[in-house]
GROMACS .gro file of C-alpha atoms in nm:
model
  378
    1MET     CA    1  -4.335   7.388  17.397
    2LEU     CA    2  -4.638   7.169  17.313
    3ILE     CA    3  -4.863   7.471  17.256
    4VAL     CA    4  -4.609   7.601  17.016
    5ALA     CA    5  -4.552   7.287  16.834
    6ILE     CA    6  -4.903   7.243  16.778
    7THR     CA    7  -4.920   7.595  16.588
    8ILE     CA    8  -4.593   7.516  16.386
    9LEU     CA    9  -4.733   7.380  16.083
   10ILE     CA   10  -5.089   7.474  16.089
   11ILE     CA   11  -5.126   7.580  15.710
   12GLY     CA   12  -5.391   7.725  15.532
   13VAL     CA   13  -5.507   7.688  15.173
   14SER     CA   14  -5.257   7.752  14.902
   15ALA     CA   15  -5.267   7.749  14.530
   16CYS     CA   16  -5.094   7.423  14.526
   17GLU     CA   17  -5.315   7.138  14.603
   18ARG     CA   18  -5.050   6.924  14.807
   19ILE     CA   19  -5.048   7.184  15.089
   20SER     CA   20  -5.397   7.036  15.168
   21GLN     CA   21  -5.203   6.754  15.322
   22VAL     CA   22  -5.056   6.989  15.588
   23VAL     CA   23  -5.374   7.185  15.665
   24GLN     CA   24  -5.532   7.158  15.995
   25PRO     CA   25  -5.757   7.399  16.169
   26ILE     CA   26  -5.645   7.582  16.470
   27PRO     CA   27  -5.835   7.434  16.765
   28SER     CA   28  -6.020   7.734  16.931
   29ASP     CA   29  -5.841   7.682  17.274
   30ILE     CA   30  -5.479   7.709  17.147
   31GLU     CA   31  -5.332   8.059  17.202
   32ASP     CA   32  -5.132   8.195  16.912
   33LYS     CA   33  -4.772   8.248  16.999
   34SER     CA   34  -4.489   8.408  16.792
   35LYS     CA   35  -4.205   8.159  16.760
   36GLU     CA   36  -3.913   8.087  16.518
   37ILE     CA   37  -3.841   7.719  16.467
   38SER     CA   38  -3.502   7.668  16.342
   39ILE     CA   39  -3.404   7.361  16.099
   40GLY     CA   40  -3.035   7.293  16.004
   41VAL     CA   41  -2.966   7.263  15.613
   42VAL     CA   42  -2.641   7.107  15.513
   43LEU     CA   43  -2.567   7.182  15.136
   44PRO     CA   44  -2.272   7.182  14.899
   45LEU     CA   45  -2.281   7.550  14.812
   46THR     CA   46  -1.921   7.551  14.713
   47GLY     CA   47  -1.693   7.278  14.566
   48HIS     CA   48  -1.758   7.004  14.321
   49LEU     CA   49  -2.127   6.986  14.371
   50ALA     CA   50  -2.222   7.347  14.414
   51SER     CA   51  -2.451   7.371  14.124
   52THR     CA   52  -2.648   7.075  14.273
   53GLY     CA   53  -2.641   7.255  14.603
   54GLU     CA   54  -2.792   7.573  14.448
   55LEU     CA   55  -3.075   7.400  14.287
   56MET     CA   56  -3.161   7.196  14.625
   57LYS     CA   57  -3.157   7.530  14.801
   58GLN     CA   58  -3.420   7.657  14.549
   59GLY     CA   59  -3.655   7.375  14.633
   60PHE     CA   60  -3.590   7.429  15.006
   61ASP     CA   61  -3.645   7.795  14.980
   62LEU     CA   62  -3.971   7.771  14.771
   63ALA     CA   63  -4.126   7.499  15.002
   64LEU     CA   64  -4.015   7.714  15.301
   65GLY     CA   65  -4.176   8.029  15.160
   66GLU     CA   66  -4.515   7.862  15.096
   67ILE     CA   67  -4.532   7.701  15.440
   68ASN     CA   68  -4.445   8.004  15.615
   69LYS     CA   69  -4.688   8.214  15.419
   70ASP     CA   70  -4.981   8.007  15.449
   71GLN     CA   71  -4.963   7.960  15.803
   72LEU     CA   72  -5.250   8.080  16.009
   73GLY     CA   73  -5.063   8.150  16.322
   74ASN     CA   74  -4.725   8.354  16.368
   75THR     CA   75  -4.491   8.061  16.404
   76GLN     CA   76  -4.246   8.057  16.131
   77PHE     CA   77  -3.976   7.803  16.024
   78LYS     CA   78  -3.614   7.932  15.967
   79PHE     CA   79  -3.317   7.744  15.794
   80ILE     CA   80  -2.979   7.777  15.911
   81ILE     CA   81  -2.787   7.686  15.604
   82GLU     CA   82  -2.434   7.561  15.623
   83ASP     CA   83  -2.218   7.487  15.334
   84ASP     CA   84  -2.030   7.157  15.350
   85SER     CA   85  -1.797   7.261  15.045
   86SER     CA   86  -1.896   6.921  14.886
   87THR     CA   87  -1.679   6.707  15.122
   88PRO     CA   88  -1.761   6.472  15.390
   89GLU     CA   89  -1.512   6.680  15.614
   90GLY     CA   90  -1.736   6.973  15.561
   91ALA     CA   91  -2.041   6.780  15.629
   92ILE     CA   92  -1.910   6.668  15.968
   93ALA     CA   93  -1.792   7.031  16.058
   94ALA     CA   94  -2.141   7.152  15.946
   95PHE     CA   95  -2.356   6.892  16.137
   96ASN     CA   96  -2.110   6.948  16.476
   97LYS     CA   97  -2.185   7.321  16.445
   98LEU     CA   98  -2.576   7.296  16.395
   99ILE     CA   99  -2.595   7.055  16.680
  100ASP     CA  100  -2.360   7.213  16.937
  101GLU     CA  101  -2.364   7.557  16.871
  102ASP     CA  102  -2.713   7.617  16.711
  103GLY     CA  103  -2.891   7.338  16.910
  104VAL     CA  104  -3.119   7.234  16.635
  105SER     CA  105  -3.329   6.882  16.678
  106VAL     CA  106  -3.352   6.830  16.292
  107ILE     CA  107  -3.127   6.872  15.995
  108PHE     CA  108  -3.173   6.824  15.623
  109GLY     CA  109  -2.877   6.690  15.437
  110PRO     CA  110  -2.611   6.626  15.338
  111ALA     CA  111  -2.656   6.604  14.967
  112SER     CA  112  -2.412   6.330  14.855
  113SER     CA  113  -2.390   5.964  14.997
  114SER     CA  114  -2.012   5.995  15.061
  115ALA     CA  115  -2.083   6.298  15.299
  116THR     CA  116  -2.386   6.156  15.438
  117GLY     CA  117  -2.209   5.824  15.530
  118GLU     CA  118  -1.976   6.039  15.754
  119ALA     CA  119  -2.241   6.291  15.895
  120PHE     CA  120  -2.542   6.047  15.970
  121PRO     CA  121  -2.339   5.890  16.262
  122ILE     CA  122  -2.293   6.223  16.430
  123ALA     CA  123  -2.681   6.278  16.430
  124GLN     CA  124  -2.744   5.925  16.527
  125GLU     CA  125  -2.509   5.975  16.843
  126ASN     CA  126  -2.661   6.306  16.934
  127GLN     CA  127  -3.019   6.168  16.874
  128VAL     CA  128  -3.092   6.465  16.658
  129VAL     CA  129  -3.314   6.362  16.321
  130ALA     CA  130  -3.083   6.408  16.004
  131PHE     CA  131  -3.293   6.374  15.669
  132SER     CA  132  -3.120   6.362  15.345
  133ALA     CA  133  -3.314   6.458  15.023
  134THR     CA  134  -3.060   6.326  14.767
  135ALA     CA  135  -2.819   6.061  14.932
  136GLY     CA  136  -2.918   5.750  14.743
  137ALA     CA  137  -2.654   5.482  14.853
  138ARG     CA  138  -2.815   5.180  15.027
  139GLY     CA  139  -2.775   5.140  15.400
  140LEU     CA  140  -2.739   5.499  15.500
  141SER     CA  141  -3.071   5.507  15.668
  142GLU     CA  142  -2.984   5.182  15.841
  143ILE     CA  143  -2.711   5.383  16.047
  144GLY     CA  144  -2.960   5.437  16.315
  145ASP     CA  145  -3.326   5.532  16.365
  146PHE     CA  146  -3.272   5.924  16.372
  147VAL     CA  147  -3.165   5.916  16.015
  148PHE     CA  148  -3.365   5.907  15.704
  149GLN     CA  149  -3.318   5.914  15.321
  150PHE     CA  150  -3.586   6.041  15.060
  151PRO     CA  151  -3.431   5.836  14.781
  152ALA     CA  152  -3.566   5.474  14.751
  153LYS     CA  153  -3.335   5.192  14.774
  154GLY     CA  154  -3.172   5.128  14.436
  155ASP     CA  155  -3.226   4.753  14.403
  156THR     CA  156  -3.600   4.779  14.338
  157TRP     CA  157  -3.540   5.069  14.085
  158ILE     CA  158  -3.253   4.924  13.892
  159ALA     CA  159  -3.417   4.583  13.879
  160LYS     CA  160  -3.726   4.739  13.710
  161GLY     CA  161  -3.526   4.963  13.485
  162VAL     CA  162  -3.311   4.674  13.368
  163GLU     CA  163  -3.606   4.469  13.310
  164ALA     CA  164  -3.780   4.746  13.103
  165THR     CA  165  -3.469   4.841  12.894
  166HIS     CA  166  -3.343   4.488  12.838
  167GLU     CA  167  -3.699   4.379  12.715
  168LYS     CA  168  -3.693   4.673  12.439
  169LEU     CA  169  -3.318   4.700  12.359
  170GLY     CA  170  -3.222   4.348  12.391
  171TYR     CA  171  -2.879   4.395  12.487
  172GLN     CA  172  -2.648   4.088  12.583
  173ARG     CA  173  -2.298   4.228  12.605
  174VAL     CA  174  -2.273   4.546  12.799
  175ALA     CA  175  -1.987   4.778  12.953
  176LYS     CA  176  -2.008   4.974  13.283
  177MET     CA  177  -1.845   5.314  13.397
  178TYR     CA  178  -1.863   5.463  13.737
  179ASP     CA  179  -1.706   5.707  13.978
  180GLU     CA  180  -1.503   5.487  14.217
  181THR     CA  181  -1.455   5.778  14.459
  182ASP     CA  182  -1.808   5.846  14.509
  183ARG     CA  183  -2.030   5.621  14.737
  184PHE     CA  184  -2.355   5.648  14.542
  185SER     CA  185  -2.193   5.581  14.213
  186SER     CA  186  -1.995   5.262  14.352
  187ASP     CA  187  -2.322   5.149  14.522
  188ARG     CA  188  -2.529   5.190  14.209
  189ASP     CA  189  -2.254   4.998  13.996
  190GLN     CA  190  -2.255   4.712  14.244
  191THR     CA  191  -2.639   4.690  14.187
  192PHE     CA  192  -2.605   4.684  13.809
  193GLN     CA  193  -2.352   4.426  13.828
  194LYS     CA  194  -2.552   4.183  14.047
  195ILE     CA  195  -2.881   4.254  13.846
  196LEU     CA  196  -2.708   4.208  13.502
  197GLU     CA  197  -2.537   3.870  13.633
  198ALA     CA  198  -2.851   3.763  13.740
  199LYS     CA  199  -3.011   3.801  13.408
  200GLY     CA  200  -2.714   3.633  13.240
  201ILE     CA  201  -2.575   3.948  13.065
  202GLU     CA  202  -2.227   3.954  12.988
  203VAL     CA  203  -2.062   4.260  13.125
  204LEU     CA  204  -1.751   4.307  12.900
  205THR     CA  205  -1.559   4.556  13.110
  206THR     CA  206  -1.609   4.802  13.397
  207GLU     CA  207  -1.411   5.121  13.357
  208THR     CA  208  -1.347   5.365  13.652
  209PHE     CA  209  -1.294   5.733  13.690
  210LYS     CA  210  -1.279   5.986  13.994
  211SER     CA  211  -1.498   6.287  14.085
  212GLY     CA  212  -1.361   6.603  13.920
  213ASP     CA  213  -1.218   6.402  13.611
  214THR     CA  214  -1.287   6.574  13.281
  215ASP     CA  215  -1.154   6.351  13.014
  216PHE     CA  216  -1.323   6.012  12.976
  217SER     CA  217  -1.177   5.925  12.643
  218LYS     CA  218  -0.949   5.641  12.739
  219GLN     CA  219  -1.218   5.466  12.909
  220LEU     CA  220  -1.469   5.533  12.649
  221ASN     CA  221  -1.234   5.413  12.355
  222ARG     CA  222  -1.167   5.099  12.554
  223ILE     CA  223  -1.540   5.040  12.570
  224LYS     CA  224  -1.584   5.121  12.185
  225ALA     CA  225  -1.339   4.887  12.092
  226LEU     CA  226  -1.556   4.602  12.260
  227ASN     CA  227  -1.862   4.708  12.074
  228PRO     CA  228  -2.120   4.654  12.354
  229ASP     CA  229  -2.494   4.665  12.311
  230ALA     CA  230  -2.551   4.899  12.589
  231ILE     CA  231  -2.322   5.102  12.837
  232PHE     CA  232  -2.428   5.165  13.198
  233VAL     CA  233  -2.295   5.481  13.387
  234SER     CA  234  -2.310   5.564  13.737
  235ALA     CA  235  -2.184   5.913  13.823
  236LEU     CA  236  -2.255   6.239  13.995
  237PRO     CA  237  -2.405   6.543  13.815
  238PRO     CA  238  -2.096   6.725  13.704
  239GLU     CA  239  -1.958   6.419  13.535
  240LYS     CA  240  -2.277   6.284  13.343
  241PRO     CA  241  -2.289   6.550  13.088
  242LYS     CA  242  -1.903   6.537  13.017
  243VAL     CA  243  -1.929   6.160  12.970
  244LEU     CA  244  -2.215   6.196  12.727
  245ILE     CA  245  -2.069   6.466  12.522
  246GLN     CA  246  -1.738   6.269  12.493
  247GLN     CA  247  -1.926   5.946  12.378
  248HIS     CA  248  -2.108   6.140  12.129
  249GLN     CA  249  -1.778   6.292  11.984
  250LEU     CA  250  -1.621   5.938  11.957
  251GLY     CA  251  -1.934   5.805  11.773
  252ILE     CA  252  -2.026   5.552  12.012
  253SER     CA  253  -2.358   5.414  11.892
  254ALA     CA  254  -2.469   5.195  12.195
  255PRO     CA  255  -2.730   5.337  12.426
  256PHE     CA  256  -2.626   5.472  12.738
  257ILE     CA  257  -2.838   5.376  13.068
  258ILE     CA  258  -2.720   5.627  13.302
  259THR     CA  259  -2.825   5.689  13.678
  260SER     CA  260  -3.047   5.961  13.802
  261LEU     CA  261  -3.015   6.194  13.474
  262THR     CA  262  -3.203   6.517  13.523
  263ALA     CA  263  -3.308   6.793  13.297
  264VAL     CA  264  -3.044   7.006  13.384
  265GLU     CA  265  -2.787   6.742  13.290
  266VAL     CA  266  -2.968   6.680  12.971
  267GLN     CA  267  -2.951   7.057  12.896
  268ALA     CA  268  -2.586   7.069  12.954
  269ALA     CA  269  -2.511   6.760  12.746
  270GLY     CA  270  -2.732   6.912  12.456
  271VAL     CA  271  -2.750   6.666  12.138
  272ALA     CA  272  -2.514   6.432  12.302
  273ALA     CA  273  -2.791   6.322  12.564
  274GLU     CA  274  -3.044   6.228  12.295
  275GLY     CA  275  -3.143   5.853  12.347
  276ALA     CA  276  -2.996   5.816  12.689
  277VAL     CA  277  -3.217   5.622  12.937
  278THR     CA  278  -3.234   5.689  13.315
  279PHE     CA  279  -3.464   5.593  13.608
  280THR     CA  280  -3.641   5.866  13.790
  281SER     CA  281  -3.933   5.951  14.010
  282TRP     CA  282  -4.070   6.281  13.854
  283LEU     CA  283  -4.148   6.434  13.518
  284ILE     CA  284  -4.268   6.770  13.444
  285THR     CA  285  -4.576   6.628  13.270
  286ASP     CA  286  -4.684   6.436  13.580
  287ASN     CA  287  -5.045   6.481  13.719
  288THR     CA  288  -4.954   6.410  14.081
  289PRO     CA  289  -5.122   6.655  14.350
  290GLY     CA  290  -4.987   7.002  14.308
  291ASN     CA  291  -4.741   6.923  14.032
  292GLN     CA  292  -4.865   7.159  13.781
  293ALA     CA  293  -4.919   7.447  14.029
  294PHE     CA  294  -4.564   7.382  14.158
  295ILE     CA  295  -4.410   7.398  13.819
  296GLU     CA  296  -4.596   7.741  13.761
  297SER     CA  297  -4.467   7.880  14.095
  298TYR     CA  298  -4.110   7.763  14.018
  299ARG     CA  299  -4.102   7.916  13.667
  300SER     CA  300  -4.241   8.243  13.825
  301VAL     CA  301  -3.968   8.261  14.072
  302TYR     CA  302  -3.678   8.127  13.887
  303GLY     CA  303  -3.765   8.168  13.514
  304THR     CA  304  -3.686   7.815  13.409
  305ASP     CA  305  -3.827   7.467  13.467
  306PRO     CA  306  -3.739   7.265  13.789
  307SER     CA  307  -3.497   6.981  13.820
  308GLY     CA  308  -3.472   6.666  14.007
  309SER     CA  309  -3.268   6.807  14.282
  310VAL     CA  310  -3.519   7.066  14.328
  311ILE     CA  311  -3.805   6.823  14.345
  312SER     CA  312  -3.621   6.630  14.605
  313ALA     CA  313  -3.538   6.921  14.832
  314TYR     CA  314  -3.903   7.061  14.787
  315VAL     CA  315  -4.088   6.728  14.860
  316ALA     CA  316  -3.860   6.643  15.165
  317THR     CA  317  -3.944   6.981  15.319
  318TYR     CA  318  -4.334   6.883  15.296
  319ILE     CA  319  -4.264   6.537  15.426
  320LEU     CA  320  -4.098   6.695  15.722
  321ALA     CA  321  -4.374   6.950  15.776
  322GLU     CA  322  -4.623   6.646  15.787
  323ALA     CA  323  -4.404   6.472  16.045
  324ILE     CA  324  -4.394   6.772  16.268
  325LYS     CA  325  -4.762   6.841  16.250
  326ASN     CA  326  -4.823   6.483  16.309
  327ALA     CA  327  -4.570   6.481  16.620
  328GLN     CA  328  -4.731   6.810  16.757
  329SER     CA  329  -4.353   6.873  16.873
  330THR     CA  330  -4.003   6.965  16.731
  331ASP     CA  331  -3.845   6.733  16.970
  332ALA     CA  332  -3.628   6.494  16.804
  333ALA     CA  333  -3.763   6.165  16.911
  334ALA     CA  334  -4.111   6.286  16.831
  335VAL     CA  335  -4.036   6.410  16.477
  336ARG     CA  336  -3.838   6.071  16.445
  337ASP     CA  337  -4.138   5.861  16.529
  338ALA     CA  338  -4.378   6.067  16.324
  339LEU     CA  339  -4.126   6.029  16.027
  340GLN     CA  340  -4.134   5.660  16.079
  341ASN     CA  341  -4.501   5.656  16.051
  342ILE     CA  342  -4.545   5.867  15.717
  343ARG     CA  343  -4.744   5.633  15.488
  344ASP     CA  344  -4.895   5.701  15.140
  345PHE     CA  345  -4.837   6.090  15.185
  346ASP     CA  346  -4.930   6.276  14.876
  347THR     CA  347  -4.623   6.436  14.710
  348LEU     CA  348  -4.524   6.570  14.369
  349VAL     CA  349  -4.366   6.218  14.305
  350GLY     CA  350  -4.696   6.032  14.412
  351LYS     CA  351  -4.760   5.826  14.747
  352PHE     CA  352  -4.473   5.835  14.972
  353SER     CA  353  -4.381   5.635  15.252
  354PHE     CA  354  -4.077   5.549  15.466
  355ASP     CA  355  -3.974   5.186  15.492
  356ALA     CA  356  -3.861   5.018  15.812
  357ASP     CA  357  -3.507   5.125  15.763
  358GLY     CA  358  -3.598   5.480  15.706
  359SER     CA  359  -3.550   5.494  15.321
  360GLY     CA  360  -3.814   5.623  15.078
  361VAL     CA  361  -4.085   5.422  14.910
  362TYR     CA  362  -4.252   5.572  14.592
  363ASP     CA  363  -4.292   5.473  14.241
  364SER     CA  364  -4.028   5.495  13.976
  365LYS     CA  365  -4.024   5.565  13.610
  366VAL     CA  366  -3.784   5.452  13.320
  367VAL     CA  367  -3.751   5.754  13.101
  368ILE     CA  368  -3.556   5.830  12.773
  369VAL     CA  369  -3.422   6.167  12.643
  370LYS     CA  370  -3.624   6.251  12.324
  371ASP     CA  371  -3.616   6.591  12.141
  372SER     CA  372  -3.399   6.703  12.438
  373THR     CA  373  -3.659   6.631  12.702
  374LEU     CA  374  -3.717   6.358  12.956
  375GLN     CA  375  -4.002   6.123  12.826
  376PRO     CA  376  -4.155   5.798  12.926
  377PHE     CA  377  -3.954   5.500  12.775
  378LYS     CA  378  -4.186   5.312  12.557
   0.00000   0.00000   0.00000
């Protein structure tokens, strides 16, 4: 098994510079053996978050294809993909199936924080590594030492974002909206509340909605009547464009500061997204190692520009690849230890590390929608 593991992630030179981070020459005394290494992937391919799941699958598939293509040996990664139907119950069933029937030692997913909160304890109990590329609620990686989150803790990002936007926009009276049924949205709203209070900014009202809602007119009309200086929104991908479109129809002029707004959601909202501010880790114009080569590769395969969900899945795959290479094993405990030791690894979002709790550590950006694109907030 050690011989097989050493050859798992021996990668040659790729057109994308970040692949050099995984490249190591094959020792002359290692015999090349053919083997397929299975990794579980739990995604919302149906249900409320299906569009997000499809984008994440593109990121996983593109990274997997590059890694398998550029290996010098015959060992190949294989993804066993399970659909969690965008529900915590589906994620639980998918994790149990991958662990009990497929015998995997590593699982990517789930995508949402609500599903991750239910599935991570299963991985921890079975001592299987679970690594979510997109679940951003605080505390999920603290469930145990076998579970990891790619997203950084929200406290630092939001504090930086509020500082930057408050300095420029000068808001003193604000309103908030969030999805009360989603763990990530609720967590982000709590963080906004804490940081706004600490800065002495008055929160006039906090309006709530539920995942799957399509009409936000009542909440937005109540907010409009209070005439806030800014509006903070914490929501999942399907709801964000709808909120922006409806606020535009109501003629609300206050700037919207909205969590994790992506290019796909900006496109869906159209002109209604203009002027919205968000906090992110990646822009298409970044000069991080391999970013421009990645964009060209993605465009050639999918005919469009990548979005944040694609980036998270793609980068997470390379982080796992680096960990397996460093571990020289696919044993779950060895991979866990190697992930814990990831420090300043070059990725499309810049230098990446894990903190002591298993959450990602990397730089954030404050960006604004201008001319229908995400641009640095200045």
